[in-house]
JSON list of C-alpha atoms in Angstrom, two decimals:
[
{"chain": "A", "resi": 1, "resn": "GLN", "atom": "CA", "xyz": [39.31, 2.46, 13.83]},
{"chain": "A", "resi": 2, "resn": "VAL", "atom": "CA", "xyz": [37.54, -0.78, 14.28]},
{"chain": "A", "resi": 3, "resn": "GLN", "atom": "CA", "xyz": [34.45, -0.85, 16.25]},
{"chain": "A", "resi": 4, "resn": "LEU", "atom": "CA", "xyz": [33.41, -3.89, 18.19]},
{"chain": "A", "resi": 5, "resn": "LEU", "atom": "CA", "xyz": [29.69, -4.27, 19.35]},
{"chain": "A", "resi": 6, "resn": "GLU", "atom": "CA", "xyz": [29.11, -6.69, 22.05]},
{"chain": "A", "resi": 7, "resn": "SER", "atom": "CA", "xyz": [25.85, -8.26, 22.95]},
{"chain": "A", "resi": 8, "resn": "GLY", "atom": "CA", "xyz": [24.51, -11.32, 24.80]},
{"chain": "A", "resi": 9, "resn": "GLY", "atom": "CA", "xyz": [24.98, -10.44, 28.42]},
{"chain": "A", "resi": 10, "resn": "GLY", "atom": "CA", "xyz": [22.28, -10.61, 31.11]},
{"chain": "A", "resi": 11, "resn": "LEU", "atom": "CA", "xyz": [21.22, -12.33, 34.11]},
{"chain": "A", "resi": 12, "resn": "VAL", "atom": "CA", "xyz": [21.31, -15.96, 34.53]},
{"chain": "A", "resi": 13, "resn": "GLN", "atom": "CA", "xyz": [20.86, -18.59, 37.24]},
{"chain": "A", "resi": 14, "resn": "ALA", "atom": "CA", "xyz": [23.73, -20.89, 38.30]},
{"chain": "A", "resi": 15, "resn": "GLY", "atom": "CA", "xyz": [24.14, -23.82, 35.67]},
{"chain": "A", "resi": 16, "resn": "GLY", "atom": "CA", "xyz": [22.58, -21.84, 32.85]},
{"chain": "A", "resi": 17, "resn": "SER", "atom": "CA", "xyz": [24.12, -20.70, 29.62]},
{"chain": "A", "resi": 18, "resn": "LEU", "atom": "CA", "xyz": [24.83, -17.49, 27.63]},
{"chain": "A", "resi": 19, "resn": "ARG", "atom": "CA", "xyz": [26.21, -16.75, 24.43]},
{"chain": "A", "resi": 20, "resn": "LEU", "atom": "CA", "xyz": [28.05, -13.66, 23.93]},
{"chain": "A", "resi": 21, "resn": "SER", "atom": "CA", "xyz": [28.75, -11.96, 20.41]},
{"chain": "A", "resi": 22, "resn": "CYS", "atom": "CA", "xyz": [31.16, -9.62, 19.28]},
{"chain": "A", "resi": 23, "resn": "ASP", "atom": "CA", "xyz": [30.52, -7.84, 15.95]},
{"chain": "A", "resi": 24, "resn": "ALA", "atom": "CA", "xyz": [33.21, -5.88, 14.24]},
{"chain": "A", "resi": 25, "resn": "SER", "atom": "CA", "xyz": [32.70, -3.00, 11.80]},
{"chain": "A", "resi": 26, "resn": "GLY", "atom": "CA", "xyz": [35.00, -4.91, 9.33]},
{"chain": "A", "resi": 27, "resn": "ARG", "atom": "CA", "xyz": [36.84, -8.23, 9.16]},
{"chain": "A", "resi": 28, "resn": "ALA", "atom": "CA", "xyz": [38.97, -7.47, 12.17]},
{"chain": "A", "resi": 29, "resn": "PHE", "atom": "CA", "xyz": [39.25, -10.84, 13.10]},
{"chain": "A", "resi": 30, "resn": "GLY", "atom": "CA", "xyz": [41.02, -11.75, 9.85]},
{"chain": "A", "resi": 31, "resn": "SER", "atom": "CA", "xyz": [43.79, -9.32, 10.54]},
{"chain": "A", "resi": 32, "resn": "GLY", "atom": "CA", "xyz": [44.64, -10.21, 14.21]},
{"chain": "A", "resi": 33, "resn": "SER", "atom": "CA", "xyz": [43.73, -12.60, 16.93]},
{"chain": "A", "resi": 34, "resn": "GLY", "atom": "CA", "xyz": [40.54, -12.25, 18.93]},
{"chain": "A", "resi": 35, "resn": "ALA", "atom": "CA", "xyz": [40.11, -12.63, 22.71]},
{"chain": "A", "resi": 36, "resn": "TRP", "atom": "CA", "xyz": [37.45, -12.36, 25.56]},
{"chain": "A", "resi": 37, "resn": "PHE", "atom": "CA", "xyz": [38.58, -10.71, 28.80]},
{"chain": "A", "resi": 38, "resn": "ARG", "atom": "CA", "xyz": [36.53, -10.17, 32.08]},
{"chain": "A", "resi": 39, "resn": "GLN", "atom": "CA", "xyz": [36.65, -7.72, 34.84]},
{"chain": "A", "resi": 40, "resn": "VAL", "atom": "CA", "xyz": [35.09, -7.39, 38.22]},
{"chain": "A", "resi": 41, "resn": "PRO", "atom": "CA", "xyz": [35.13, -3.74, 39.51]},
{"chain": "A", "resi": 42, "resn": "GLY", "atom": "CA", "xyz": [38.15, -3.45, 41.84]},
{"chain": "A", "resi": 43, "resn": "LYS", "atom": "CA", "xyz": [39.85, -6.44, 40.47]},
{"chain": "A", "resi": 44, "resn": "GLU", "atom": "CA", "xyz": [42.36, -7.05, 37.98]},
{"chain": "A", "resi": 45, "resn": "ARG", "atom": "CA", "xyz": [41.34, -7.81, 34.20]},
{"chain": "A", "resi": 46, "resn": "GLU", "atom": "CA", "xyz": [41.36, -11.51, 33.54]},
{"chain": "A", "resi": 47, "resn": "PHE", "atom": "CA", "xyz": [42.02, -13.28, 30.34]},
{"chain": "A", "resi": 48, "resn": "VAL", "atom": "CA", "xyz": [39.30, -15.78, 29.41]},
{"chain": "A", "resi": 49, "resn": "ALA", "atom": "CA", "xyz": [39.59, -17.12, 26.03]},
{"chain": "A", "resi": 50, "resn": "GLY", "atom": "CA", "xyz": [41.68, -16.37, 22.89]},
{"chain": "A", "resi": 51, "resn": "ILE", "atom": "CA", "xyz": [41.83, -17.57, 19.19]},
{"chain": "A", "resi": 52, "resn": "SER", "atom": "CA", "xyz": [44.75, -17.21, 16.90]},
{"chain": "A", "resi": 53, "resn": "ARG", "atom": "CA", "xyz": [44.30, -15.13, 13.75]},
{"chain": "A", "resi": 54, "resn": "ASP", "atom": "CA", "xyz": [43.81, -18.18, 11.30]},
{"chain": "A", "resi": 55, "resn": "GLY", "atom": "CA", "xyz": [41.58, -19.86, 14.06]},
{"chain": "A", "resi": 56, "resn": "GLU", "atom": "CA", "xyz": [43.81, -22.86, 14.51]},
{"chain": "A", "resi": 57, "resn": "ARG", "atom": "CA", "xyz": [44.91, -22.26, 17.87]},
{"chain": "A", "resi": 58, "resn": "ILE", "atom": "CA", "xyz": [42.54, -21.57, 20.81]},
{"chain": "A", "resi": 59, "resn": "SER", "atom": "CA", "xyz": [43.14, -21.20, 24.68]},
{"chain": "A", "resi": 60, "resn": "TYR", "atom": "CA", "xyz": [41.18, -20.82, 27.76]},
{"chain": "A", "resi": 61, "resn": "SER", "atom": "CA", "xyz": [41.85, -19.80, 31.14]},
{"chain": "A", "resi": 62, "resn": "ASP", "atom": "CA", "xyz": [41.98, -22.86, 33.78]},
{"chain": "A", "resi": 63, "resn": "SER", "atom": "CA", "xyz": [38.62, -21.30, 35.35]},
{"chain": "A", "resi": 64, "resn": "VAL", "atom": "CA", "xyz": [36.52, -21.60, 32.35]},
{"chain": "A", "resi": 65, "resn": "ASN", "atom": "CA", "xyz": [38.48, -24.66, 30.54]},
{"chain": "A", "resi": 66, "resn": "HIS", "atom": "CA", "xyz": [35.64, -27.04, 29.47]},
{"chain": "A", "resi": 67, "resn": "ARG", "atom": "CA", "xyz": [32.73, -24.87, 30.09]},
{"chain": "A", "resi": 68, "resn": "PHE", "atom": "CA", "xyz": [33.19, -22.11, 27.50]},
{"chain": "A", "resi": 69, "resn": "ILE", "atom": "CA", "xyz": [33.64, -22.22, 23.97]},
{"chain": "A", "resi": 70, "resn": "ILE", "atom": "CA", "xyz": [35.36, -19.43, 21.70]},
{"chain": "A", "resi": 71, "resn": "SER", "atom": "CA", "xyz": [34.71, -19.22, 18.16]},
{"chain": "A", "resi": 72, "resn": "GLY", "atom": "CA", "xyz": [34.46, -17.01, 15.20]},
{"chain": "A", "resi": 73, "resn": "ASP", "atom": "CA", "xyz": [32.86, -16.90, 11.73]},
{"chain": "A", "resi": 74, "resn": "ASN", "atom": "CA", "xyz": [34.86, -17.37, 8.47]},
{"chain": "A", "resi": 75, "resn": "ASP", "atom": "CA", "xyz": [34.74, -13.94, 7.27]},
{"chain": "A", "resi": 76, "resn": "GLY", "atom": "CA", "xyz": [36.40, -12.80, 10.34]},
{"chain": "A", "resi": 77, "resn": "GLN", "atom": "CA", "xyz": [33.74, -10.26, 11.32]},
{"chain": "A", "resi": 78, "resn": "SER", "atom": "CA", "xyz": [32.37, -12.07, 14.45]},
{"chain": "A", "resi": 79, "resn": "LEU", "atom": "CA", "xyz": [33.57, -13.35, 17.54]},
{"chain": "A", "resi": 80, "resn": "TYR", "atom": "CA", "xyz": [31.75, -15.41, 20.15]},
{"chain": "A", "resi": 81, "resn": "LEU", "atom": "CA", "xyz": [31.93, -16.89, 23.40]},
{"chain": "A", "resi": 82, "resn": "LYS", "atom": "CA", "xyz": [29.46, -19.78, 24.54]},
{"chain": "A", "resi": 83, "resn": "MET", "atom": "CA", "xyz": [29.41, -19.95, 28.18]},
{"chain": "A", "resi": 84, "resn": "ASN", "atom": "CA", "xyz": [27.94, -23.10, 29.67]},
{"chain": "A", "resi": 85, "resn": "ASN", "atom": "CA", "xyz": [27.39, -24.29, 33.47]},
{"chain": "A", "resi": 86, "resn": "LEU", "atom": "CA", "xyz": [27.91, -20.84, 34.75]},
{"chain": "A", "resi": 87, "resn": "LYS", "atom": "CA", "xyz": [28.94, -20.05, 38.02]},
{"chain": "A", "resi": 88, "resn": "PRO", "atom": "CA", "xyz": [28.46, -16.96, 40.45]},
{"chain": "A", "resi": 89, "resn": "ASP", "atom": "CA", "xyz": [32.09, -16.49, 40.22]},
{"chain": "A", "resi": 90, "resn": "ASP", "atom": "CA", "xyz": [31.82, -15.83, 36.33]},
{"chain": "A", "resi": 91, "resn": "SER", "atom": "CA", "xyz": [29.89, -12.65, 37.20]},
{"chain": "A", "resi": 92, "resn": "ALA", "atom": "CA", "xyz": [31.85, -9.75, 35.52]},
{"chain": "A", "resi": 93, "resn": "ILE", "atom": "CA", "xyz": [31.87, -7.30, 32.76]},
{"chain": "A", "resi": 94, "resn": "TYR", "atom": "CA", "xyz": [32.95, -9.30, 29.67]},
{"chain": "A", "resi": 95, "resn": "TYR", "atom": "CA", "xyz": [35.19, -7.44, 26.91]},
{"chain": "A", "resi": 96, "resn": "CYS", "atom": "CA", "xyz": [35.83, -8.70, 23.59]},
{"chain": "A", "resi": 97, "resn": "ALA", "atom": "CA", "xyz": [39.06, -7.58, 21.67]},
{"chain": "A", "resi": 98, "resn": "VAL", "atom": "CA", "xyz": [41.02, -7.68, 18.44]},
{"chain": "A", "resi": 99, "resn": "THR", "atom": "CA", "xyz": [44.78, -7.59, 18.43]},
{"chain": "A", "resi": 100, "resn": "SER", "atom": "CA", "xyz": [47.41, -6.46, 15.86]},
{"chain": "A", "resi": 101, "resn": "VAL", "atom": "CA", "xyz": [49.31, -9.79, 16.05]},
{"chain": "A", "resi": 102, "resn": "SER", "atom": "CA", "xyz": [48.38, -13.50, 14.77]},
{"chain": "A", "resi": 103, "resn": "PHE", "atom": "CA", "xyz": [49.19, -15.12, 18.07]},
{"chain": "A", "resi": 104, "resn": "ILE", "atom": "CA", "xyz": [47.01, -15.22, 21.17]},
{"chain": "A", "resi": 105, "resn": "ASP", "atom": "CA", "xyz": [47.41, -12.27, 23.36]},
{"chain": "A", "resi": 106, "resn": "TYR", "atom": "CA", "xyz": [47.01, -13.20, 27.12]},
{"chain": "A", "resi": 107, "resn": "SER", "atom": "CA", "xyz": [47.77, -9.82, 28.57]},
{"chain": "A", "resi": 108, "resn": "GLY", "atom": "CA", "xyz": [46.13, -7.54, 26.24]},
{"chain": "A", "resi": 109, "resn": "THR", "atom": "CA", "xyz": [49.22, -6.02, 25.32]},
{"chain": "A", "resi": 110, "resn": "PHE", "atom": "CA", "xyz": [48.48, -5.98, 21.36]},
{"chain": "A", "resi": 111, "resn": "VAL", "atom": "CA", "xyz": [44.98, -5.02, 21.60]},
{"chain": "A", "resi": 112, "resn": "THR", "atom": "CA", "xyz": [43.99, -2.50, 19.25]},
{"chain": "A", "resi": 113, "resn": "SER", "atom": "CA", "xyz": [40.13, -2.47, 19.90]},
{"chain": "A", "resi": 114, "resn": "TRP", "atom": "CA", "xyz": [38.03, -3.25, 22.84]},
{"chain": "A", "resi": 115, "resn": "GLY", "atom": "CA", "xyz": [34.25, -3.97, 22.88]},
{"chain": "A", "resi": 116, "resn": "GLN", "atom": "CA", "xyz": [32.18, -1.66, 25.01]},
{"chain": "A", "resi": 117, "resn": "GLY", "atom": "CA", "xyz": [31.58, -4.54, 27.65]},
{"chain": "A", "resi": 118, "resn": "THR", "atom": "CA", "xyz": [28.46, -6.64, 28.59]},
{"chain": "A", "resi": 119, "resn": "GLN", "atom": "CA", "xyz": [27.55, -7.60, 32.04]},
{"chain": "A", "resi": 120, "resn": "VAL", "atom": "CA", "xyz": [27.16, -11.18, 33.01]},
{"chain": "A", "resi": 121, "resn": "THR", "atom": "CA", "xyz": [25.37, -11.72, 36.36]},
{"chain": "A", "resi": 122, "resn": "VAL", "atom": "CA", "xyz": [25.01, -15.31, 37.71]},
{"chain": "A", "resi": 123, "resn": "SER", "atom": "CA", "xyz": [22.81, -15.79, 40.64]},
{"chain": "A", "resi": 124, "resn": "SER", "atom": "CA", "xyz": [22.86, -18.80, 43.09]}
]
């Protein structure tokens, strides 16, 4: 089973930036699409950003569009999420994921491995 190790979370002031990293035990993102989700305790999991297996298609939720950037390295071993102009409503636990399909998975239906989660807290 592929292991995904997340890093980069922390406490940041509103308007600041963070870069989350997701490192796979193999070239997992070369086999399937990648995505970032976030969740606040007691609330539903939310799709944040996704990238197709070949990297040609990228999608963002409306709430983060134009502020966040998803990317991956060329060997498919890492996934990144650059978060700019952070807002308090962005505070959540962020999870990276790899899927078994080539297309972007907005619901998490095809996720085969999840990262352990990294906390992002944005203060006002």
